[in-house]
Each structure stands twice: as C-alpha cells, then as structure tokens.
PDB file of C-alpha atoms in Angstrom:
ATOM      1  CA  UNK A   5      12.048  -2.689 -25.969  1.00 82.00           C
ATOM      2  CA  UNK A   6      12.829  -4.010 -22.731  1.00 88.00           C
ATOM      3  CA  UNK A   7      16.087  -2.875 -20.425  1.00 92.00           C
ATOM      4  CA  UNK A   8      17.667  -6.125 -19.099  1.00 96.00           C
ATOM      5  CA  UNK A   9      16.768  -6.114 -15.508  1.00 97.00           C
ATOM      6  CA  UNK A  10      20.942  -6.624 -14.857  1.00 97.00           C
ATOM      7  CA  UNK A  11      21.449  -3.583 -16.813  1.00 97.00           C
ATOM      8  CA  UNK A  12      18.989  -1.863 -14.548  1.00 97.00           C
ATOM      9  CA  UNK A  13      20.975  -2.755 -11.640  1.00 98.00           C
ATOM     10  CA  UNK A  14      24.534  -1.916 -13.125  1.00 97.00           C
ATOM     11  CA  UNK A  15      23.289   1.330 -13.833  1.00 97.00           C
ATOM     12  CA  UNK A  16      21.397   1.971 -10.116  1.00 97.00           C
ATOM     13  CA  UNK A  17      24.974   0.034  -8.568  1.00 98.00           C
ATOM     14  CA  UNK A  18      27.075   3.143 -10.105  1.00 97.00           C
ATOM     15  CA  UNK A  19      25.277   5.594  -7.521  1.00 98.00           C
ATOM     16  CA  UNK A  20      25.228   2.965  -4.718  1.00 97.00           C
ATOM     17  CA  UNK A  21      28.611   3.188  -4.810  1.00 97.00           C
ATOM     18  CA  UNK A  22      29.077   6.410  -5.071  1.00 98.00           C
ATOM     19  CA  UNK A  23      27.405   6.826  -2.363  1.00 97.00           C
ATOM     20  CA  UNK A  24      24.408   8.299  -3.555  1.00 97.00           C
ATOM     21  CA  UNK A  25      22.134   5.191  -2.972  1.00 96.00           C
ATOM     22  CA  UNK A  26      21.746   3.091   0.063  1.00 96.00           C
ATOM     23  CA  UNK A  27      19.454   0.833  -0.948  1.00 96.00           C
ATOM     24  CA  UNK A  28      17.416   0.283  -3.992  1.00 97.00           C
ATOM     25  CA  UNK A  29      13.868  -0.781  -4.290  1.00 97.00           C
ATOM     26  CA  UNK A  30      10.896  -1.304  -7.297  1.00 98.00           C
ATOM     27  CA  UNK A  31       7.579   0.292  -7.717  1.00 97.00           C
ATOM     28  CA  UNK A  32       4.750  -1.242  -8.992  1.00 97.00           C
ATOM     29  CA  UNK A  33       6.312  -4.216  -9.685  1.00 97.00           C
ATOM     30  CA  UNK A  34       4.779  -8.115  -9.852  1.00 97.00           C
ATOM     31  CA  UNK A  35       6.620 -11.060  -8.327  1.00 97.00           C
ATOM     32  CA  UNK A  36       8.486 -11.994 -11.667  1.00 97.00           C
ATOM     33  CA  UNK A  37       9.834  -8.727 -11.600  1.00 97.00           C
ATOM     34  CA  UNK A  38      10.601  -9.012  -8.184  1.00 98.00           C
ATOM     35  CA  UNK A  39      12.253 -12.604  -9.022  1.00 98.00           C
ATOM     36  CA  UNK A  40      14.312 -11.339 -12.408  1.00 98.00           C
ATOM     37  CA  UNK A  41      15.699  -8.424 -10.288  1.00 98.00           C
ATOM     38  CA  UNK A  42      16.550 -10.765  -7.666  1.00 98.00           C
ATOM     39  CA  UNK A  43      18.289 -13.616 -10.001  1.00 98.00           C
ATOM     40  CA  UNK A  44      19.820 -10.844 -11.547  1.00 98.00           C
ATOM     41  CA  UNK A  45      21.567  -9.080  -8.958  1.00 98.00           C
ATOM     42  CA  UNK A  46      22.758 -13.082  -7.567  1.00 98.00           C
ATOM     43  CA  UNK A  47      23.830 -13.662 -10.904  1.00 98.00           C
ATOM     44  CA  UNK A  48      25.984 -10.634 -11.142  1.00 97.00           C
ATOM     45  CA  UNK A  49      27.079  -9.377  -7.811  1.00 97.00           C
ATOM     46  CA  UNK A  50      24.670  -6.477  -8.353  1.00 98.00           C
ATOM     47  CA  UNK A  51      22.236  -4.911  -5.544  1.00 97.00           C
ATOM     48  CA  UNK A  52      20.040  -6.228  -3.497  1.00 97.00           C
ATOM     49  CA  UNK A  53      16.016  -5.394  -4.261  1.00 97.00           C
ATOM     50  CA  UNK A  54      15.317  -4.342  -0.130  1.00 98.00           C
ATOM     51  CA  UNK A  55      12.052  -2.639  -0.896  1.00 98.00           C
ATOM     52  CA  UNK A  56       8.861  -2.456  -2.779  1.00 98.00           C
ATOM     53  CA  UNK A  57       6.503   0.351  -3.097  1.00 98.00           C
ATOM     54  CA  UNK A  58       3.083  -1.122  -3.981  1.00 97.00           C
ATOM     55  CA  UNK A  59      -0.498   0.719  -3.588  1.00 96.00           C
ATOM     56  CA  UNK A  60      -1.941  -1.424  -0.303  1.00 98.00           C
ATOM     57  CA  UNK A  61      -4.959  -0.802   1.451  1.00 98.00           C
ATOM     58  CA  UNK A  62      -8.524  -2.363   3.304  1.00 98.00           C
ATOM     59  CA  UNK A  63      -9.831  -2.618  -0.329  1.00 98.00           C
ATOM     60  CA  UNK A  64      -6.694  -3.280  -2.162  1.00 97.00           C
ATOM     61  CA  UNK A  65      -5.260  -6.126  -0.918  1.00 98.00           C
ATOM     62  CA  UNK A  66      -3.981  -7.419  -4.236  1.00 97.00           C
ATOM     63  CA  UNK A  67      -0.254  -7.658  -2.919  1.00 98.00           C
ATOM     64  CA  UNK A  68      -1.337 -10.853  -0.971  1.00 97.00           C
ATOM     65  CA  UNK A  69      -2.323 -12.790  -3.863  1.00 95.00           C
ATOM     66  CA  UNK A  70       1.525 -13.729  -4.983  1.00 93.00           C
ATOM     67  CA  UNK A  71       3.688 -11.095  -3.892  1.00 97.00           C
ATOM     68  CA  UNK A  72       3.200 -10.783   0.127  1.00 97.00           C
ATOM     69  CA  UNK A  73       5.129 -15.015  -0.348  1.00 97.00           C
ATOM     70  CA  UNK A  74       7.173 -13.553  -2.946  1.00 96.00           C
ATOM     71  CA  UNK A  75       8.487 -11.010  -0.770  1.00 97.00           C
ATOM     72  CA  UNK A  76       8.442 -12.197   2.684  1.00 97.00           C
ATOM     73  CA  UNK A  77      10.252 -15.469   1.878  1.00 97.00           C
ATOM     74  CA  UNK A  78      13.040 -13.082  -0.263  1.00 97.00           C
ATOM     75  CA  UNK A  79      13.563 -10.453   2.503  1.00 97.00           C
ATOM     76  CA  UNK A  80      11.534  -7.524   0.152  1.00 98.00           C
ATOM     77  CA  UNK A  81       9.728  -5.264   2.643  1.00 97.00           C
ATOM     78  CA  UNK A  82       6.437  -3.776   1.193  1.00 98.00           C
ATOM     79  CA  UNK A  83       6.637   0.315   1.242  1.00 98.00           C
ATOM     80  CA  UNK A  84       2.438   0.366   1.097  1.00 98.00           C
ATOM     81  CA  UNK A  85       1.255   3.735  -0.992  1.00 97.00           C
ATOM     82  CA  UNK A  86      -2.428   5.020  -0.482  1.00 96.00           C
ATOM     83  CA  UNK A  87      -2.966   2.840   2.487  1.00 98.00           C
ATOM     84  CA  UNK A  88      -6.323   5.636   3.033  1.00 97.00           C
ATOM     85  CA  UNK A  89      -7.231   4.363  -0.645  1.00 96.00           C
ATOM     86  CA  UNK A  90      -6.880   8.196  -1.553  1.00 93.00           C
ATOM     87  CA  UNK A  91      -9.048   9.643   1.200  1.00 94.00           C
ATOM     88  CA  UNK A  92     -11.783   7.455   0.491  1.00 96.00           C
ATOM     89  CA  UNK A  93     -11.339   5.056   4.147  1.00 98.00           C
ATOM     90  CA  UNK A  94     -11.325   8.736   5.881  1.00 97.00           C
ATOM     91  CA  UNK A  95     -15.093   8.685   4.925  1.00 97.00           C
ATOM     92  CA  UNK A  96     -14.788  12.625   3.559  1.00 95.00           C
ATOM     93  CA  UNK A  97     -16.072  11.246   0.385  1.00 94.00           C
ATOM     94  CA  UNK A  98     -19.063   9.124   1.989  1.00 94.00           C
ATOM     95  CA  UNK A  99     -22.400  10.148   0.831  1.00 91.00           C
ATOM     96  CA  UNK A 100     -21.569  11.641  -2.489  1.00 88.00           C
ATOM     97  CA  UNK A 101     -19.611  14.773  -0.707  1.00 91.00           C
ATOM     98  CA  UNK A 102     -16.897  16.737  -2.287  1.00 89.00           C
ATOM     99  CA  UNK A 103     -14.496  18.161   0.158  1.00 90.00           C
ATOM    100  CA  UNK A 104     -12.881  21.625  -1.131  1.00 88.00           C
ATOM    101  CA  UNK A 105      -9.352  20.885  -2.142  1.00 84.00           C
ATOM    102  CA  UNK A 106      -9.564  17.288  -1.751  1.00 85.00           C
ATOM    103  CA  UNK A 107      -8.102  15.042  -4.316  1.00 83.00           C
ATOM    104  CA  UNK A 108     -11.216  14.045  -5.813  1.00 84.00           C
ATOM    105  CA  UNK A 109     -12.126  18.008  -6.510  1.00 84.00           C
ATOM    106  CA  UNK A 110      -8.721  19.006  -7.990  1.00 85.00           C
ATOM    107  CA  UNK A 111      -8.197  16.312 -10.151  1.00 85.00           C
ATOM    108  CA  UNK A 112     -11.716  14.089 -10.592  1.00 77.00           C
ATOM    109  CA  UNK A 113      -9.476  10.757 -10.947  1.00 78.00           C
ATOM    110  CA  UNK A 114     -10.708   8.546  -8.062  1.00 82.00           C
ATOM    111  CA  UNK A 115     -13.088   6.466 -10.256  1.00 86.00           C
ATOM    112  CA  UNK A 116     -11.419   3.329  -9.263  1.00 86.00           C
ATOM    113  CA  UNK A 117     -13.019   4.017  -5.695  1.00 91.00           C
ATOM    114  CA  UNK A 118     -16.401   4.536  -7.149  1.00 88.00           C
ATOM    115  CA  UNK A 119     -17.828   1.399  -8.497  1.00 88.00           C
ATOM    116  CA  UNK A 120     -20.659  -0.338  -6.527  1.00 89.00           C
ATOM    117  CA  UNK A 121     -18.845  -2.423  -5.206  1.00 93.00           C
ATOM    118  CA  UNK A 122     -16.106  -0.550  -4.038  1.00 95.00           C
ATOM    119  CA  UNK A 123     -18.816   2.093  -2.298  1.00 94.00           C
ATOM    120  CA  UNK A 124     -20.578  -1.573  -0.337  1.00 95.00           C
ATOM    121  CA  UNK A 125     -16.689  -2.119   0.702  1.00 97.00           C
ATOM    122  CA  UNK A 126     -15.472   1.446   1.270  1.00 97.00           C
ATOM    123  CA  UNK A 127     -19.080   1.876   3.755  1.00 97.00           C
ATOM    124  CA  UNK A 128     -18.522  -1.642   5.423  1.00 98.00           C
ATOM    125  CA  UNK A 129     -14.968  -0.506   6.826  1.00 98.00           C
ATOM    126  CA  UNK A 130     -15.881   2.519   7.709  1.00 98.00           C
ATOM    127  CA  UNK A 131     -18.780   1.172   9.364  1.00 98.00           C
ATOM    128  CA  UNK A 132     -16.180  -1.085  10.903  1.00 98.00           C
ATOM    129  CA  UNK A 133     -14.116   1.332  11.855  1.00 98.00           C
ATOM    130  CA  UNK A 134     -16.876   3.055  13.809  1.00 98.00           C
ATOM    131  CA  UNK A 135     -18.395   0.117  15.479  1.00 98.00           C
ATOM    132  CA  UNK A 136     -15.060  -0.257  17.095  1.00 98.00           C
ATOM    133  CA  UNK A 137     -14.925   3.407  18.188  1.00 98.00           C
ATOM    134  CA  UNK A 138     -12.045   3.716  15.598  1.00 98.00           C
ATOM    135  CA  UNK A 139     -10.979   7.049  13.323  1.00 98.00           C
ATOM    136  CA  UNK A 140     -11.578   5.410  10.261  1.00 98.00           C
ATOM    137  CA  UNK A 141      -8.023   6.967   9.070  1.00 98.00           C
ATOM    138  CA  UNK A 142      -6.236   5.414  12.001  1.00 98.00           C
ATOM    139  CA  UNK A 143      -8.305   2.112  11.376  1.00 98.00           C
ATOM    140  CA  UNK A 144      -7.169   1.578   7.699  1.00 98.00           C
ATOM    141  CA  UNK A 145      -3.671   2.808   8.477  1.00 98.00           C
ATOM    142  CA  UNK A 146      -3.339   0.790  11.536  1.00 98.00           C
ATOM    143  CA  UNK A 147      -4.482  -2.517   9.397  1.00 98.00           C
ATOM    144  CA  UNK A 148      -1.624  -2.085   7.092  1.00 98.00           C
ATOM    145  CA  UNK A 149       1.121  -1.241   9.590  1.00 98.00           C
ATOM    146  CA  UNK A 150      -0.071  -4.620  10.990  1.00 98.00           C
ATOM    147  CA  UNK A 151       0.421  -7.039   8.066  1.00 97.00           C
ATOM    148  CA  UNK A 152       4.208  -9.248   8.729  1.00 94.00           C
ATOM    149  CA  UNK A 153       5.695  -7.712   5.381  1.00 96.00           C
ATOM    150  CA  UNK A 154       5.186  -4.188   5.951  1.00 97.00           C
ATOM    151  CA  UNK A 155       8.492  -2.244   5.885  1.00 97.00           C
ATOM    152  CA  UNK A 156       6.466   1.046   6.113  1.00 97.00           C
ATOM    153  CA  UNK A 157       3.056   2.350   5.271  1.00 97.00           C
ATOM    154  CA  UNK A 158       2.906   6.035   3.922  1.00 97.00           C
ATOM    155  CA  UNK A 159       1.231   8.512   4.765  1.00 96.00           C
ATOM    156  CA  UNK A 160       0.099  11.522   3.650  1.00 90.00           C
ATOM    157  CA  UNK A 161      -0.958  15.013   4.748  1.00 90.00           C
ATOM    158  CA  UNK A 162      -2.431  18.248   3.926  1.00 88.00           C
ATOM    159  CA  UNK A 163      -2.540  19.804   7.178  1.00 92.00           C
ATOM    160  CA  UNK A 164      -1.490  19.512  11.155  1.00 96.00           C
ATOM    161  CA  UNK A 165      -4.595  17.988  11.976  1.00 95.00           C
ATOM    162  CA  UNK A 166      -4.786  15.112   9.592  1.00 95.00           C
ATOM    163  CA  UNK A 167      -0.937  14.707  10.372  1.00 97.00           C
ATOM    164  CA  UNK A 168      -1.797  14.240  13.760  1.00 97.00           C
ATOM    165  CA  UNK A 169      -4.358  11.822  12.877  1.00 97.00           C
ATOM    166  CA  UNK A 170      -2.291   9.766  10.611  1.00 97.00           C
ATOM    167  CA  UNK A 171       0.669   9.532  13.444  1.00 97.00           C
ATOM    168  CA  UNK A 172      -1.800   8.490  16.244  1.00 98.00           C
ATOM    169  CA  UNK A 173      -2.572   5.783  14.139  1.00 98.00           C
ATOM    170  CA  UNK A 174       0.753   3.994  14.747  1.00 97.00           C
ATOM    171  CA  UNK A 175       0.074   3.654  18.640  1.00 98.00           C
ATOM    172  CA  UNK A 176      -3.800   2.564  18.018  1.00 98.00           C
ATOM    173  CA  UNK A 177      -4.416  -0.831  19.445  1.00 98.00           C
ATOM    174  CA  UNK A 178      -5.174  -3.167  16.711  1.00 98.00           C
ATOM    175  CA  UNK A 179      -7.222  -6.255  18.421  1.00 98.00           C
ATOM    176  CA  UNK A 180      -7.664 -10.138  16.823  1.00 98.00           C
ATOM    177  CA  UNK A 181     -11.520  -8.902  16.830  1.00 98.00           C
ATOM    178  CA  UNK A 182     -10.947  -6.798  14.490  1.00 98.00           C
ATOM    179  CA  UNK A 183      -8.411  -8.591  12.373  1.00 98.00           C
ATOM    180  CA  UNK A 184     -11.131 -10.927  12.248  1.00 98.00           C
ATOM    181  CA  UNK A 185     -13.862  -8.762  11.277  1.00 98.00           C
ATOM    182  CA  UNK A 186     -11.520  -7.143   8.088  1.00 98.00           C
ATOM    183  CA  UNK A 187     -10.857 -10.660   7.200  1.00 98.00           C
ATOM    184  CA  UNK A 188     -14.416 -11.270   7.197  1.00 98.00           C
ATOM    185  CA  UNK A 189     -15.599  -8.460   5.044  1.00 98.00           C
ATOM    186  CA  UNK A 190     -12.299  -8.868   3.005  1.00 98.00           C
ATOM    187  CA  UNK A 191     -14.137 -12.487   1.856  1.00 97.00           C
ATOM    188  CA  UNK A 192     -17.032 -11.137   0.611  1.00 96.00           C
ATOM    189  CA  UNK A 193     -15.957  -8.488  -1.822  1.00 93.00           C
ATOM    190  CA  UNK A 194     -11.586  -8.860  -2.045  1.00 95.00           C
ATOM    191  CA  UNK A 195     -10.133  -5.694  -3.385  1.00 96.00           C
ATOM    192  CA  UNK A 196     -12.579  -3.979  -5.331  1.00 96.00           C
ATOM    193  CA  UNK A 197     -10.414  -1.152  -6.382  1.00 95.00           C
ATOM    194  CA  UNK A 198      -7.305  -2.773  -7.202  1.00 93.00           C
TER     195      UNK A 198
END
C-alpha cells in the first residue's frame, strides 16, 4: 500500500516547522512523482519539492529523457549522485584492474558498469577526457556541474588526493568542443548503465 503523497508532506511539514527541515527534496523519483508531490503540496498548502537526488552521469543520462523538463520548468534542482558512475569515469577500473579498497573489491556490485556496451562508452569518455588533456574525474564531474538543472553534483572521496581532484574539477574549463564531442558519443550508445 501506497502513502498518499499529501500525507508524505504533512508528515515532512511537522519538522519544517519545527525547524528541523529547511527544505525537502525526493530521491529516485520519476516526473509523476515529481508532479503528485507538487499538486499535492499546491493543493494543500504543504512544502515545496526544491530538490531531487537522482544518479546522473556521462553514461547515465536518463534524467534528460522527461525529468530534466519536468524539473527545470517546476523550479526542482537536480542533486546528481555518482556523477564518476562509481569510479568507473576515473578509469581505475579500465583494463580489467581491481584497485585495493575500491568499491568494486569490497562489495563486487558494479555490474551495471560492466556490460559491453557500457565498457565501449566508459573507454570512449575516458578517451575523451584524455584527448582533451582532461583528468577523466574532473571531465565527468565538470560535464554534470555544467547541465542548466544542476543544483549540485556530489562528490565523493576516500582520500586528500582524490578530494583535491574532485574540487579542481569545479574551476576546469568546460569548452563547446567538448560539449559537442559528449553529445556526439552520447548519440551513439545513450546511457548504457542506467
């Protein structure tokens, strides 16, 4: 059984005010979720969606299908998740290799990034990435931080270095060659690990 999507509100408008909440947001969420939490909280005088936390990334891109117009034209901001597609767009996977303590090592649950033809697209940006003299981190989080509806892309970190990396990324020039060349590869094989 469902929860209401105005009962979901009520219950998240107790701690807003409170005082506890700011602002609320979704996770995961399609754009008729988006649009019943929305109708809902005009209906009622509950609310306001402001956010919503998606997985985003050079070989997910499935937020652009019907949410990116769902969401820019209702004033949701995308909060992108895995924007590195879990370490694979750093290229430490590339080749088969198995970083110790990576994600893939500890918990084996990546297959989604190991299909053919998510390997083709996973090697094609980072190719990308190094034929413009790019990090391949900084490349695929620079892309994202780019798109109109991004309120902010998260990163991630296991130590200063790759901090460092992911932080630089933000001040990386992001040119209309390559937003061309992503939007070219991006035609031949759209999110293959979606």
């Amino acid at each position: 059984e469902y929860e209401a999507f105005g009962d979901i509100l009520s219950h998240l408008d107790r701690h807003v005010q409170a005082g506890r909440i700011r602002h609320i947001g979704v996770s995961n969420e399609n754009s008729y979720g988006v649009m019943k939490f929305l109708a809902a909280s005009e209906a009622q005088g509950l609310p306001r969606l402001q956010s919503i936390q998606n997985a985003y990334s050079l070989v997910n891109r499935t937020f652009e299908q019907d949410l990116e117009e769902c969401c820019v034209r209702e004033g949701v901001s995308l909060l992108a998740y895995s924007p590195l597609a879990q370490g694979y767009l750093t290229g430490k996977y590339r080749g088969g290799a198995l970083p110790e303590g990576s994600r893939k090592q500890l918990f084996n649950r990546l297959q989604r990034y190991e299909t053919p033809p998510a390997e083709a697209a996973i090697n094609a940006y980072l190719d990308l990435a190094a034929k413009h003299g790019a990090d391949p981190a900084q490349f695929a989080i620079r892309f994202c931080d780019t798109r109109p509806f991004m309120g902010s892309t998260i990163i991630g970190a296991t130590s200063l270095d790759q901090l460092k990396t992911c932080i630089d990324a933000f001040a990386m020039e992001w040119t209309e060659e390559m937003e061309k060349a992503v939007n070219a590869l991006h035609v031949q094989q759209p999110s293959p690990c979606p």
